[in-house]
mmCIF file of C-alpha atoms and ligand atoms in Angstrom:
data_model
loop_
_atom_site.group_PDB
_atom_site.id
_atom_site.type_symbol
_atom_site.label_atom_id
_atom_site.label_comp_id
_atom_site.label_asym_id
_atom_site.label_seq_id
_atom_site.Cartn_x
_atom_site.Cartn_y
_atom_site.Cartn_z
ATOM 1 C CA MET F 169 21.916 14.881 -78.536
ATOM 2 C CA PRO F 170 18.875 15.754 -76.357
ATOM 3 C CA ALA F 171 16.110 13.119 -76.092
ATOM 4 C CA ARG F 172 13.858 13.424 -79.129
ATOM 5 C CA ASN F 173 10.098 14.041 -79.162
ATOM 6 C CA ILE F 174 7.611 12.488 -81.554
ATOM 7 C CA LEU F 175 3.983 13.559 -81.816
ATOM 8 C CA VAL F 176 1.800 10.507 -82.463
ATOM 9 C CA ILE F 177 -1.523 11.119 -84.169
ATOM 10 C CA ASN F 178 -4.401 8.694 -84.630
ATOM 11 C CA CYS F 179 -7.278 10.199 -86.627
ATOM 12 C CA GLY F 180 -10.740 8.663 -86.637
ATOM 13 C CA SER F 181 -13.666 9.958 -88.655
ATOM 14 C CA SER F 182 -14.607 12.524 -86.004
ATOM 15 C CA SER F 183 -11.746 12.290 -83.517
ATOM 16 C CA ILE F 184 -8.000 12.670 -83.075
ATOM 17 C CA LYS F 185 -6.115 10.793 -80.376
ATOM 18 C CA PHE F 186 -2.650 12.173 -79.795
ATOM 19 C CA ALA F 187 0.376 11.663 -77.588
ATOM 20 C CA LEU F 188 3.757 13.264 -77.343
ATOM 21 C CA VAL F 189 6.344 10.529 -76.881
ATOM 22 C CA ASN F 190 9.783 11.364 -75.532
ATOM 23 C CA GLU F 191 12.332 8.689 -76.366
ATOM 24 C CA GLU F 192 13.723 8.636 -72.816
ATOM 25 C CA GLN F 193 10.584 9.114 -70.689
ATOM 26 C CA ALA F 194 8.196 6.273 -69.855
ATOM 27 C CA ALA F 195 5.217 8.615 -69.342
ATOM 28 C CA PHE F 196 3.909 10.745 -72.192
ATOM 29 C CA PRO F 197 4.560 14.455 -71.480
ATOM 30 C CA LEU F 198 1.285 15.237 -73.292
ATOM 31 C CA GLN F 199 -1.674 13.136 -74.400
ATOM 32 C CA GLY F 200 -5.230 13.811 -75.341
ATOM 33 C CA LEU F 201 -8.254 13.490 -77.519
ATOM 34 C CA ALA F 202 -10.171 15.826 -79.812
ATOM 35 C CA GLU F 203 -13.652 14.455 -80.355
ATOM 36 C CA ARG F 204 -16.975 15.182 -82.042
ATOM 37 C CA LEU F 205 -15.030 17.086 -84.700
ATOM 38 C CA GLY F 206 -17.189 18.850 -87.261
ATOM 39 C CA SER F 207 -20.056 19.261 -84.783
ATOM 40 C CA PRO F 208 -21.079 22.144 -82.510
ATOM 41 C CA GLU F 209 -19.912 20.001 -79.547
ATOM 42 C CA ALA F 210 -16.345 19.540 -80.793
ATOM 43 C CA VAL F 211 -13.991 19.475 -77.814
ATOM 44 C CA LEU F 212 -10.288 19.036 -77.119
ATOM 45 C CA HIS F 213 -9.191 17.202 -73.940
ATOM 46 C CA TRP F 214 -5.558 16.922 -72.934
ATOM 47 C CA GLN F 215 -3.304 16.002 -70.074
ATOM 48 C CA LEU F 216 -0.034 17.907 -69.744
ATOM 49 C CA GLY F 217 2.025 16.256 -67.003
ATOM 50 C CA GLU F 218 -0.515 15.775 -64.207
ATOM 51 C CA ALA F 219 -2.839 18.616 -65.261
ATOM 52 C CA LYS F 220 -6.021 17.736 -67.167
ATOM 53 C CA GLU F 221 -7.755 20.363 -69.277
ATOM 54 C CA SER F 222 -10.524 20.724 -71.855
ATOM 55 C CA LEU F 223 -11.356 23.344 -74.450
ATOM 56 C CA ASP F 224 -14.570 23.677 -76.475
ATOM 57 C CA ILE F 225 -13.705 24.064 -80.160
ATOM 58 C CA PRO F 226 -17.188 24.303 -81.754
ATOM 59 C CA HIS F 227 -17.326 23.176 -85.403
ATOM 60 C CA ALA F 228 -13.559 22.542 -85.485
ATOM 61 C CA ASP F 229 -12.521 20.049 -88.163
ATOM 62 C CA HIS F 230 -9.361 17.918 -88.065
ATOM 63 C CA ARG F 231 -7.165 20.749 -89.257
ATOM 64 C CA ALA F 232 -8.586 23.267 -86.794
ATOM 65 C CA ALA F 233 -8.119 20.779 -83.946
ATOM 66 C CA LEU F 234 -4.513 20.132 -84.999
ATOM 67 C CA GLU F 235 -3.928 23.889 -85.089
ATOM 68 C CA ARG F 236 -5.046 24.032 -81.453
ATOM 69 C CA LEU F 237 -2.931 21.168 -80.313
ATOM 70 C CA LEU F 238 0.254 22.227 -82.118
ATOM 71 C CA PRO F 239 1.248 24.871 -79.530
ATOM 72 C CA LEU F 240 0.493 22.369 -76.748
ATOM 73 C CA ALA F 241 2.776 19.803 -78.364
ATOM 74 C CA GLN F 242 5.508 22.371 -78.978
ATOM 75 C CA GLU F 243 5.328 23.497 -75.361
ATOM 76 C CA ALA F 244 5.368 19.934 -73.997
ATOM 77 C CA ALA F 245 8.333 19.160 -76.273
ATOM 78 C CA GLY F 246 10.286 22.128 -74.874
ATOM 79 C CA GLY F 247 9.997 23.856 -78.275
ATOM 80 C CA HIS F 248 11.501 20.989 -80.226
ATOM 81 C CA LEU F 249 9.412 18.430 -82.080
ATOM 82 C CA ASP F 250 11.423 15.930 -84.149
ATOM 83 C CA GLY F 251 8.715 14.212 -86.168
ATOM 84 C CA ILE F 252 5.130 13.073 -86.404
ATOM 85 C CA GLY F 253 3.992 9.455 -86.513
ATOM 86 C CA HIS F 254 0.567 8.760 -87.992
ATOM 87 C CA ARG F 255 -1.411 5.613 -87.421
ATOM 88 C CA VAL F 256 -2.901 4.395 -90.700
ATOM 89 C CA VAL F 257 -5.283 1.455 -90.601
ATOM 90 C CA HIS F 258 -4.797 -0.185 -94.007
ATOM 91 C CA GLY F 259 -1.611 -0.390 -96.018
ATOM 92 C CA GLY F 260 -2.853 -3.126 -98.348
ATOM 93 C CA GLU F 261 -0.046 -5.237 -99.804
ATOM 94 C CA HIS F 262 1.905 -2.125 -100.665
ATOM 95 C CA PHE F 263 3.314 -1.464 -97.195
ATOM 96 C CA THR F 264 5.332 -4.107 -95.370
ATOM 97 C CA GLY F 265 6.602 -1.627 -92.800
ATOM 98 C CA SER F 266 6.362 1.962 -91.643
ATOM 99 C CA THR F 267 7.411 4.627 -94.120
ATOM 100 C CA LEU F 268 8.304 8.312 -94.445
ATOM 101 C CA ILE F 269 5.368 10.089 -96.048
ATOM 102 C CA ASP F 270 5.733 11.616 -99.512
ATOM 103 C CA ASP F 271 3.309 12.077 -102.426
ATOM 104 C CA ALA F 272 3.718 8.474 -103.610
ATOM 105 C CA VAL F 273 2.912 7.190 -100.114
ATOM 106 C CA LEU F 274 -0.172 9.410 -99.932
ATOM 107 C CA ASP F 275 -1.348 7.979 -103.277
ATOM 108 C CA ALA F 276 -0.852 4.418 -102.038
ATOM 109 C CA VAL F 277 -2.780 5.156 -98.825
ATOM 110 C CA ARG F 278 -5.582 6.596 -100.988
ATOM 111 C CA THR F 279 -5.598 3.429 -103.101
ATOM 112 C CA ALA F 280 -5.757 1.252 -99.988
ATOM 113 C CA ALA F 281 -8.806 3.265 -98.860
ATOM 114 C CA GLN F 282 -11.013 0.978 -100.940
ATOM 115 C CA LEU F 283 -10.073 -1.752 -98.443
ATOM 116 C CA ALA F 284 -10.811 0.461 -95.407
ATOM 117 C CA PRO F 285 -13.370 3.020 -96.557
ATOM 118 C CA LEU F 286 -14.187 4.196 -93.028
ATOM 119 C CA HIS F 287 -10.668 4.433 -91.668
ATOM 120 C CA ASN F 288 -8.102 5.372 -94.314
ATOM 121 C CA PRO F 289 -9.882 8.582 -95.443
ATOM 122 C CA ALA F 290 -9.901 9.813 -91.825
ATOM 123 C CA ASN F 291 -6.218 8.898 -91.456
ATOM 124 C CA LEU F 292 -5.469 10.798 -94.683
ATOM 125 C CA THR F 293 -7.325 13.866 -93.469
ATOM 126 C CA GLY F 294 -5.076 13.931 -90.428
ATOM 127 C CA ILE F 295 -1.900 13.429 -92.459
ATOM 128 C CA GLU F 296 -2.789 16.170 -94.943
ATOM 129 C CA ALA F 297 -3.698 18.618 -92.172
ATOM 130 C CA ALA F 298 -0.489 17.845 -90.265
ATOM 131 C CA MET F 299 1.655 18.192 -93.411
ATOM 132 C CA ALA F 300 0.110 21.586 -94.144
ATOM 133 C CA LEU F 301 0.651 22.739 -90.564
ATOM 134 C CA PHE F 302 4.140 21.277 -90.027
ATOM 135 C CA PRO F 303 5.677 21.350 -93.534
ATOM 136 C CA GLY F 304 9.271 21.097 -92.340
ATOM 137 C CA LEU F 305 8.742 18.128 -90.056
ATOM 138 C CA PRO F 306 9.361 14.500 -91.134
ATOM 139 C CA GLN F 307 6.101 12.552 -91.026
ATOM 140 C CA VAL F 308 5.800 8.791 -90.930
ATOM 141 C CA SER F 309 2.867 6.474 -91.443
ATOM 142 C CA VAL F 310 2.612 3.307 -89.398
ATOM 143 C CA PHE F 311 0.125 0.727 -90.676
ATOM 144 C CA ASP F 312 -2.020 -1.681 -88.644
ATOM 145 C CA THR F 313 -1.628 -4.220 -91.431
ATOM 146 C CA ALA F 314 2.113 -4.003 -92.205
ATOM 147 C CA PHE F 315 3.343 -6.364 -89.472
ATOM 148 C CA HIS F 316 1.209 -9.177 -90.900
ATOM 149 C CA GLN F 317 2.702 -8.975 -94.397
ATOM 150 C CA THR F 318 5.051 -11.807 -93.376
ATOM 151 C CA MET F 319 2.165 -14.324 -93.231
ATOM 152 C CA PRO F 320 2.717 -17.224 -95.630
ATOM 153 C CA GLU F 321 0.382 -17.334 -98.616
ATOM 154 C CA TYR F 322 -1.455 -20.393 -97.267
ATOM 155 C CA ALA F 323 -2.391 -18.323 -94.205
ATOM 156 C CA TYR F 324 -3.426 -15.140 -96.001
ATOM 157 C CA ARG F 325 -5.384 -16.514 -98.956
ATOM 158 C CA TYR F 326 -9.113 -17.219 -98.797
ATOM 159 C CA ALA F 327 -10.353 -20.283 -100.635
ATOM 160 C CA VAL F 328 -12.221 -18.194 -103.214
ATOM 161 C CA PRO F 329 -11.554 -17.749 -106.962
ATOM 162 C CA GLU F 330 -8.048 -16.573 -107.684
ATOM 163 C CA PHE F 331 -9.019 -13.434 -109.668
ATOM 164 C CA LEU F 332 -10.655 -11.972 -106.569
ATOM 165 C CA TYR F 333 -7.215 -11.915 -105.002
ATOM 166 C CA ARG F 334 -5.231 -10.901 -108.105
ATOM 167 C CA GLU F 335 -7.585 -8.190 -109.345
ATOM 168 C CA HIS F 336 -9.405 -7.057 -106.218
ATOM 169 C CA GLY F 337 -7.079 -7.661 -103.292
ATOM 170 C CA VAL F 338 -9.411 -10.121 -101.569
ATOM 171 C CA ARG F 339 -7.135 -11.774 -98.998
ATOM 172 C CA ARG F 340 -6.482 -11.759 -95.270
ATOM 173 C CA TYR F 341 -4.479 -8.692 -94.122
ATOM 174 C CA GLY F 342 -4.847 -8.635 -90.329
ATOM 175 C CA PHE F 343 -4.880 -5.580 -88.044
ATOM 176 C CA HIS F 344 -3.574 -4.493 -84.603
ATOM 177 C CA GLY F 345 -0.084 -5.184 -85.999
ATOM 178 C CA THR F 346 1.488 -2.367 -83.991
ATOM 179 C CA SER F 347 0.184 -3.867 -80.760
ATOM 180 C CA HIS F 348 1.064 -7.493 -81.547
ATOM 181 C CA LEU F 349 4.582 -6.388 -82.514
ATOM 182 C CA TYR F 350 5.045 -4.233 -79.428
ATOM 183 C CA VAL F 351 3.878 -6.783 -76.853
ATOM 184 C CA SER F 352 5.796 -9.676 -78.417
ATOM 185 C CA LYS F 353 9.012 -7.617 -78.305
ATOM 186 C CA ARG F 354 8.271 -6.616 -74.694
ATOM 187 C CA ALA F 355 7.559 -10.242 -73.768
ATOM 188 C CA ALA F 356 10.939 -11.248 -75.221
ATOM 189 C CA GLU F 357 12.621 -8.408 -73.327
ATOM 190 C CA LEU F 358 10.913 -9.286 -70.022
ATOM 191 C CA THR F 359 11.856 -12.965 -70.281
ATOM 192 C CA GLY F 360 15.368 -12.451 -71.649
ATOM 193 C CA LEU F 361 14.627 -14.360 -74.867
ATOM 194 C CA PRO F 362 15.976 -13.020 -78.174
ATOM 195 C CA VAL F 363 13.224 -11.563 -80.385
ATOM 196 C CA ASN F 364 14.687 -13.376 -83.397
ATOM 197 C CA ASP F 365 14.555 -16.737 -81.623
ATOM 198 C CA SER F 366 11.231 -16.760 -79.792
ATOM 199 C CA CYS F 367 7.660 -17.893 -80.505
ATOM 200 C CA TRP F 368 4.547 -16.220 -79.120
ATOM 201 C CA LEU F 369 0.799 -16.311 -79.183
ATOM 202 C CA THR F 370 -0.599 -12.839 -78.542
ATOM 203 C CA ALA F 371 -4.188 -11.861 -77.742
ATOM 204 C CA HIS F 372 -5.040 -8.172 -78.130
ATOM 205 C CA LEU F 373 -8.425 -7.825 -76.411
ATOM 206 C CA GLY F 374 -10.032 -4.375 -76.490
ATOM 207 C CA ASN F 375 -13.156 -3.087 -78.205
ATOM 208 C CA GLY F 376 -11.685 -4.772 -81.250
ATOM 209 C CA SER F 377 -9.864 -8.042 -80.558
ATOM 210 C CA SER F 378 -7.471 -10.283 -82.441
ATOM 211 C CA THR F 379 -4.951 -13.061 -81.909
ATOM 212 C CA CYS F 380 -1.578 -13.490 -83.590
ATOM 213 C CA ALA F 381 1.124 -16.149 -83.967
ATOM 214 C CA ILE F 382 4.616 -14.630 -83.964
ATOM 215 C CA VAL F 383 7.798 -16.530 -84.851
ATOM 216 C CA ASN F 384 11.210 -14.867 -84.508
ATOM 217 C CA GLY F 385 9.684 -11.391 -84.603
ATOM 218 C CA GLU F 386 7.416 -12.066 -87.612
ATOM 219 C CA SER F 387 3.665 -12.497 -87.821
ATOM 220 C CA ARG F 388 2.797 -15.936 -89.199
ATOM 221 C CA ASP F 389 -0.981 -15.779 -88.785
ATOM 222 C CA THR F 390 -3.629 -13.562 -87.244
ATOM 223 C CA SER F 391 -7.358 -13.797 -86.670
ATOM 224 C CA MET F 392 -8.573 -10.672 -88.510
ATOM 225 C CA GLY F 393 -8.832 -10.787 -92.276
ATOM 226 C CA LEU F 394 -9.788 -8.561 -95.194
ATOM 227 C CA THR F 395 -11.474 -6.330 -92.629
ATOM 228 C CA PRO F 396 -11.346 -6.191 -88.821
ATOM 229 C CA LEU F 397 -14.635 -8.134 -88.638
ATOM 230 C CA GLU F 398 -13.134 -11.616 -88.996
ATOM 231 C CA GLY F 399 -12.151 -13.754 -86.045
ATOM 232 C CA LEU F 400 -13.003 -13.258 -82.381
ATOM 233 C CA ALA F 401 -16.274 -12.051 -80.874
ATOM 234 C CA MET F 402 -15.645 -8.359 -80.049
ATOM 235 C CA GLY F 403 -17.399 -5.427 -78.367
ATOM 236 C CA THR F 404 -19.942 -4.859 -81.132
ATOM 237 C CA ARG F 405 -18.504 -7.040 -83.947
ATOM 238 C CA SER F 406 -19.671 -10.585 -84.519
ATOM 239 C CA GLY F 407 -16.339 -12.072 -85.546
ATOM 240 C CA ASP F 408 -16.698 -15.263 -87.609
ATOM 241 C CA VAL F 409 -20.166 -16.202 -88.780
ATOM 242 C CA ASP F 410 -21.298 -18.540 -91.516
ATOM 243 C CA PRO F 411 -20.454 -16.692 -94.758
ATOM 244 C CA ASN F 412 -23.949 -17.580 -95.956
ATOM 245 C CA LEU F 413 -25.564 -15.487 -93.226
ATOM 246 C CA HIS F 414 -25.957 -12.504 -95.589
ATOM 247 C CA ASN F 415 -27.914 -14.621 -97.989
ATOM 248 C CA TYR F 416 -30.046 -16.158 -95.251
ATOM 249 C CA LEU F 417 -31.018 -12.760 -93.819
ATOM 250 C CA ALA F 418 -31.707 -11.314 -97.269
ATOM 251 C CA ARG F 419 -33.953 -14.218 -98.190
ATOM 252 C CA ASN F 420 -35.794 -14.592 -94.910
ATOM 253 C CA LEU F 421 -35.894 -11.042 -93.529
ATOM 254 C CA GLY F 422 -35.449 -9.019 -96.710
ATOM 255 C CA TRP F 423 -32.387 -7.295 -95.266
ATOM 256 C CA THR F 424 -30.096 -5.256 -97.502
ATOM 257 C CA LEU F 425 -26.317 -5.718 -97.518
ATOM 258 C CA ASP F 426 -25.996 -2.448 -95.601
ATOM 259 C CA GLN F 427 -28.336 -3.684 -92.886
ATOM 260 C CA VAL F 428 -26.397 -6.915 -92.501
ATOM 261 C CA ASP F 429 -23.122 -4.993 -92.474
ATOM 262 C CA ARG F 430 -24.367 -2.644 -89.757
ATOM 263 C CA MET F 431 -25.687 -5.525 -87.659
ATOM 264 C CA LEU F 432 -22.430 -7.512 -87.888
ATOM 265 C CA ASN F 433 -20.197 -4.505 -87.138
ATOM 266 C CA HIS F 434 -22.231 -2.466 -84.667
ATOM 267 C CA GLU F 435 -24.976 -4.570 -83.083
ATOM 268 C CA SER F 436 -23.275 -7.907 -82.523
ATOM 269 C CA GLY F 437 -20.450 -9.285 -80.376
ATOM 270 C CA LEU F 438 -20.726 -8.725 -76.623
ATOM 271 C CA LYS F 439 -23.448 -6.140 -77.172
ATOM 272 C CA GLY F 440 -25.610 -8.361 -79.346
ATOM 273 C CA LEU F 441 -25.198 -11.471 -77.209
ATOM 274 C CA SER F 442 -25.802 -9.759 -73.867
ATOM 275 C CA GLY F 443 -28.487 -7.308 -74.973
ATOM 276 C CA LEU F 444 -26.847 -5.085 -72.382
ATOM 277 C CA SER F 445 -23.473 -3.584 -73.247
ATOM 278 C CA ASN F 446 -20.339 -3.854 -75.368
ATOM 279 C CA ASP F 447 -18.216 -3.040 -72.321
ATOM 280 C CA MET F 448 -16.589 -6.027 -70.617
ATOM 281 C CA ARG F 449 -16.480 -4.309 -67.210
ATOM 282 C CA THR F 450 -20.244 -3.789 -67.254
ATOM 283 C CA LEU F 451 -20.774 -7.383 -68.383
ATOM 284 C CA TYR F 452 -18.492 -8.765 -65.695
ATOM 285 C CA GLU F 453 -20.488 -7.014 -62.970
ATOM 286 C CA ALA F 454 -23.840 -7.975 -64.518
ATOM 287 C CA ARG F 455 -22.730 -11.597 -64.759
ATOM 288 C CA ILE F 456 -21.933 -11.675 -61.054
ATOM 289 C CA ALA F 457 -25.387 -10.199 -60.395
ATOM 290 C CA GLY F 458 -26.914 -13.093 -62.376
ATOM 291 C CA HIS F 459 -27.630 -11.484 -65.790
ATOM 292 C CA ALA F 460 -27.987 -14.420 -68.211
ATOM 293 C CA GLY F 461 -27.078 -12.437 -71.359
ATOM 294 C CA ALA F 462 -23.931 -11.087 -69.728
ATOM 295 C CA SER F 463 -22.891 -14.609 -68.695
ATOM 296 C CA LEU F 464 -23.442 -15.908 -72.205
ATOM 297 C CA ALA F 465 -21.449 -13.054 -73.764
ATOM 298 C CA PHE F 466 -18.588 -13.716 -71.331
ATOM 299 C CA GLU F 467 -18.605 -17.445 -72.093
ATOM 300 C CA VAL F 468 -18.775 -17.021 -75.864
ATOM 301 C CA PHE F 469 -15.948 -14.454 -75.759
ATOM 302 C CA CYS F 470 -13.644 -16.816 -73.829
ATOM 303 C CA TYR F 471 -14.469 -19.951 -75.799
ATOM 304 C CA ARG F 472 -14.015 -18.236 -79.174
ATOM 305 C CA LEU F 473 -10.750 -16.751 -77.963
ATOM 306 C CA ALA F 474 -9.460 -20.147 -76.805
ATOM 307 C CA LYS F 475 -10.461 -21.717 -80.120
ATOM 308 C CA SER F 476 -8.655 -19.003 -82.046
ATOM 309 C CA LEU F 477 -5.491 -19.396 -79.948
ATOM 310 C CA ALA F 478 -5.543 -23.158 -80.478
ATOM 311 C CA GLY F 479 -5.830 -22.519 -84.229
ATOM 312 C CA MET F 480 -2.976 -19.977 -84.183
ATOM 313 C CA ALA F 481 -0.770 -22.615 -82.523
ATOM 314 C CA CYS F 482 -0.613 -24.366 -85.935
ATOM 315 C CA ALA F 483 1.716 -21.553 -87.058
ATOM 316 C CA LEU F 484 4.264 -22.085 -84.254
ATOM 317 C CA PRO F 485 7.172 -24.545 -84.136
ATOM 318 C CA ARG F 486 7.134 -24.212 -80.321
ATOM 319 C CA LEU F 487 5.533 -21.918 -77.747
ATOM 320 C CA ASP F 488 7.595 -19.588 -75.549
ATOM 321 C CA GLY F 489 4.547 -17.832 -74.160
ATOM 322 C CA LEU F 490 0.975 -16.678 -74.500
ATOM 323 C CA VAL F 491 0.587 -12.914 -74.041
ATOM 324 C CA PHE F 492 -2.594 -11.076 -73.029
ATOM 325 C CA THR F 493 -2.939 -7.367 -73.806
ATOM 326 C CA GLY F 494 -5.521 -4.625 -74.571
ATOM 327 C CA GLY F 495 -8.072 -3.242 -72.089
ATOM 328 C CA ILE F 496 -9.633 -6.649 -71.436
ATOM 329 C CA GLY F 497 -6.438 -8.706 -71.671
ATOM 330 C CA GLU F 498 -4.571 -6.366 -69.312
ATOM 331 C CA ASN F 499 -7.337 -6.027 -66.727
ATOM 332 C CA SER F 500 -9.587 -9.051 -66.607
ATOM 333 C CA SER F 501 -8.073 -11.906 -64.633
ATOM 334 C CA ALA F 502 -11.445 -13.686 -64.996
ATOM 335 C CA ILE F 503 -11.306 -13.670 -68.816
ATOM 336 C CA ARG F 504 -7.726 -14.953 -68.746
ATOM 337 C CA ALA F 505 -8.605 -17.749 -66.338
ATOM 338 C CA ARG F 506 -11.759 -18.854 -68.164
ATOM 339 C CA THR F 507 -10.035 -18.816 -71.569
ATOM 340 C CA LEU F 508 -7.223 -21.057 -70.350
ATOM 341 C CA GLU F 509 -9.741 -23.536 -68.909
ATOM 342 C CA HIS F 510 -10.665 -24.260 -72.540
ATOM 343 C CA LEU F 511 -7.034 -24.955 -73.472
ATOM 344 C CA LYS F 512 -6.442 -28.003 -71.271
ATOM 345 C CA LEU F 513 -4.539 -29.856 -73.997
ATOM 346 C CA PHE F 514 -1.827 -27.171 -73.786
ATOM 347 C CA ASN F 515 -1.400 -27.814 -70.019
ATOM 348 C CA PHE F 516 -1.901 -24.142 -69.173
ATOM 349 C CA LYS F 517 -2.300 -23.499 -65.445
ATOM 350 C CA LEU F 518 -2.436 -20.129 -63.756
ATOM 351 C CA ASP F 519 -0.947 -18.864 -60.533
ATOM 352 C CA ASP F 520 -4.164 -17.267 -59.216
ATOM 353 C CA GLU F 521 -2.355 -14.732 -57.086
ATOM 354 C CA ALA F 522 -0.109 -13.590 -59.976
ATOM 355 C CA ASN F 523 -3.101 -13.492 -62.301
ATOM 356 C CA ALA F 524 -4.996 -11.250 -59.868
ATOM 357 C CA ARG F 525 -1.968 -8.976 -59.399
ATOM 358 C CA CYS F 526 -1.377 -8.302 -63.117
ATOM 359 C CA ILE F 527 -3.964 -5.586 -63.767
ATOM 360 C CA ARG F 528 -3.913 -1.833 -64.416
ATOM 361 C CA GLY F 529 -0.610 -1.711 -66.199
ATOM 362 C CA VAL F 530 1.255 -4.363 -64.193
ATOM 363 C CA ALA F 531 3.178 -6.722 -66.483
ATOM 364 C CA GLY F 532 4.352 -10.182 -65.566
ATOM 365 C CA GLU F 533 4.199 -13.938 -65.846
ATOM 366 C CA ILE F 534 1.038 -15.482 -64.395
ATOM 367 C CA GLN F 535 1.438 -19.230 -64.993
ATOM 368 C CA ALA F 536 1.721 -21.832 -62.232
ATOM 369 C CA THR F 537 4.780 -24.074 -62.006
ATOM 370 C CA GLY F 538 4.870 -26.629 -64.816
ATOM 371 C CA SER F 539 2.591 -24.647 -67.148
ATOM 372 C CA PRO F 540 3.701 -23.078 -70.424
ATOM 373 C CA ARG F 541 4.430 -19.381 -69.912
ATOM 374 C CA VAL F 542 1.441 -16.995 -69.766
ATOM 375 C CA MET F 543 2.060 -13.254 -69.586
ATOM 376 C CA VAL F 544 0.219 -9.984 -69.200
ATOM 377 C CA VAL F 545 1.974 -7.220 -71.156
ATOM 378 C CA PRO F 546 0.367 -3.763 -71.403
ATOM 379 C CA THR F 547 0.357 -2.595 -74.992
ATOM 380 C CA ASN F 548 1.683 0.799 -76.044
ATOM 381 C CA GLU F 549 0.854 1.501 -79.662
ATOM 382 C CA GLU F 550 1.883 5.162 -79.358
ATOM 383 C CA ARG F 551 5.343 4.111 -78.173
ATOM 384 C CA GLN F 552 5.688 1.642 -81.058
ATOM 385 C CA ILE F 553 4.630 4.323 -83.579
ATOM 386 C CA ALA F 554 7.227 6.683 -82.074
ATOM 387 C CA ILE F 555 9.892 3.942 -82.195
ATOM 388 C CA ASP F 556 9.137 3.329 -85.897
ATOM 389 C CA THR F 557 9.223 7.077 -86.591
ATOM 390 C CA LEU F 558 12.580 7.492 -84.834
ATOM 391 C CA THR F 559 14.025 4.466 -86.657
ATOM 392 C CA LEU F 560 13.119 6.045 -90.008
ATOM 393 C CA LEU F 561 14.555 9.400 -88.912
ATOM 394 C CA ASP F 562 17.812 7.664 -88.022
ATOM 395 C CA ALA F 563 17.924 5.960 -91.409
HETATM 396 P P1 LIG I 1399 -9.854 0.061 -77.573
HETATM 397 O O1 LIG I 1399 -9.895 -1.169 -78.392
HETATM 398 O O2 LIG I 1399 -10.987 1.009 -77.885
HETATM 399 O O3 LIG I 1399 -8.493 0.717 -77.462
HETATM 400 P P2 LIG I 1399 -9.354 -0.861 -74.863
HETATM 401 O O4 LIG I 1399 -8.134 -1.622 -75.246
HETATM 402 O O5 LIG I 1399 -9.210 0.305 -73.954
HETATM 403 O O6 LIG I 1399 -10.228 -0.434 -76.103
HETATM 404 O O7 LIG I 1399 -10.337 -1.930 -74.171
HETATM 405 C C1 LIG I 1399 -11.635 -1.602 -73.814
HETATM 406 C C2 LIG I 1399 -12.261 -2.813 -73.143
HETATM 407 O O8 LIG I 1399 -11.498 -3.162 -71.982
HETATM 408 C C3 LIG I 1399 -13.686 -2.571 -72.681
HETATM 409 O O9 LIG I 1399 -14.512 -3.685 -72.996
HETATM 410 C C4 LIG I 1399 -13.503 -2.453 -71.170
HETATM 411 O O10 LIG I 1399 -14.657 -2.834 -70.474
HETATM 412 C C5 LIG I 1399 -12.406 -3.464 -70.954
HETATM 413 N N1 LIG I 1399 -11.848 -3.338 -69.602
HETATM 414 C C6 LIG I 1399 -11.165 -2.315 -69.052
HETATM 415 N N2 LIG I 1399 -10.917 -2.566 -67.745
HETATM 416 C C7 LIG I 1399 -11.475 -3.773 -67.462
HETATM 417 C C8 LIG I 1399 -11.575 -4.594 -66.303
HETATM 418 N N3 LIG I 1399 -11.057 -4.214 -65.143
HETATM 419 N N4 LIG I 1399 -12.221 -5.785 -66.403
HETATM 420 C C9 LIG I 1399 -12.765 -6.172 -67.565
HETATM 421 N N5 LIG I 1399 -12.700 -5.449 -68.698
HETATM 422 C C10 LIG I 1399 -12.080 -4.277 -68.643
#
């Protein structure tokens, strides 16, 4: 049987990220981004092999953009696409794993949209457009939340009245599941430990960031909750704040719930603390140049991360390794080093040379002799979505 090709699609409200994943090739034959969809500036960017190209697609919506990228995907797949894997943000409690899409699945994704009103409708738009355009092709949805459905109840319940959980789904779900799953499996592979007998702490640090405790291939706790706002300080998200902050701001500043929501999701985190940027690279350079806000943002990010990892350790019977991933985790040796300085009780120590070497896609162990294992493992959510899609095709 020739190596199979899966088109992976990740639809945002005005964008589509896509990649063609071949089961036997490490590099993606095709990848790209359609952005500013629905506007006069809509544009499709793609990379086919080494060649990068762009095409203006004014006013194109999701379906029109998919229509443009279909021939590209077919060409890159040598005329044979085997399936499509869709990233879906929220699967609620309904989905404990990836699933082949049918009408019942679409209904359940629609129901879960009340938990992710910004994300699930965009994901659905992409699924419906792709199903109309590729009716004969198996399509699979892969949920950010599904991996965390193995959390024990004492980890996923909030200490709020029971009916809010029973009747309204108020509980911790967690996100970034595809990434936490992928890097923990890779870490096991790289160290020769069996997935089903290994214990990991993982830190996915990108624009959104979360930590996870993984035991024998299952998530036991994670830092994000009902929404991706809970937990770590992120690019523009506050992470944990006092739950009474809404009330305080309403009483003292007359803010509406929408204003508080916007501030916590879009004006906080690294951006809010630094007053400069949500981008860790920019902050790192500004910190070296003496920018006080950038230094504070860097310090808060690392301390909160260390605190979260220490908390996640409660879910582990032992620790086989701490894994850094995501744009920041994979590239910032300074963040890794500073975070571990706050975890002295765990006896973490870094090999500075190995820490400096593991950037830009280089994976490896970076601990010094005598320290618990610390690893850098580049994430690959597209690959994991393709793996899940292929597994369902095989079944
Ligand atoms: P997303 O969550 O949108 O997928 P990424 O995982 O690509 O984002 O991570 C983006 C973050 O990674 C940004 O804050 C960016 O500044 C940071 N980053 C990328 N390279 C470096 C680097 N060399 N040093 C520090 N931060 C970096």
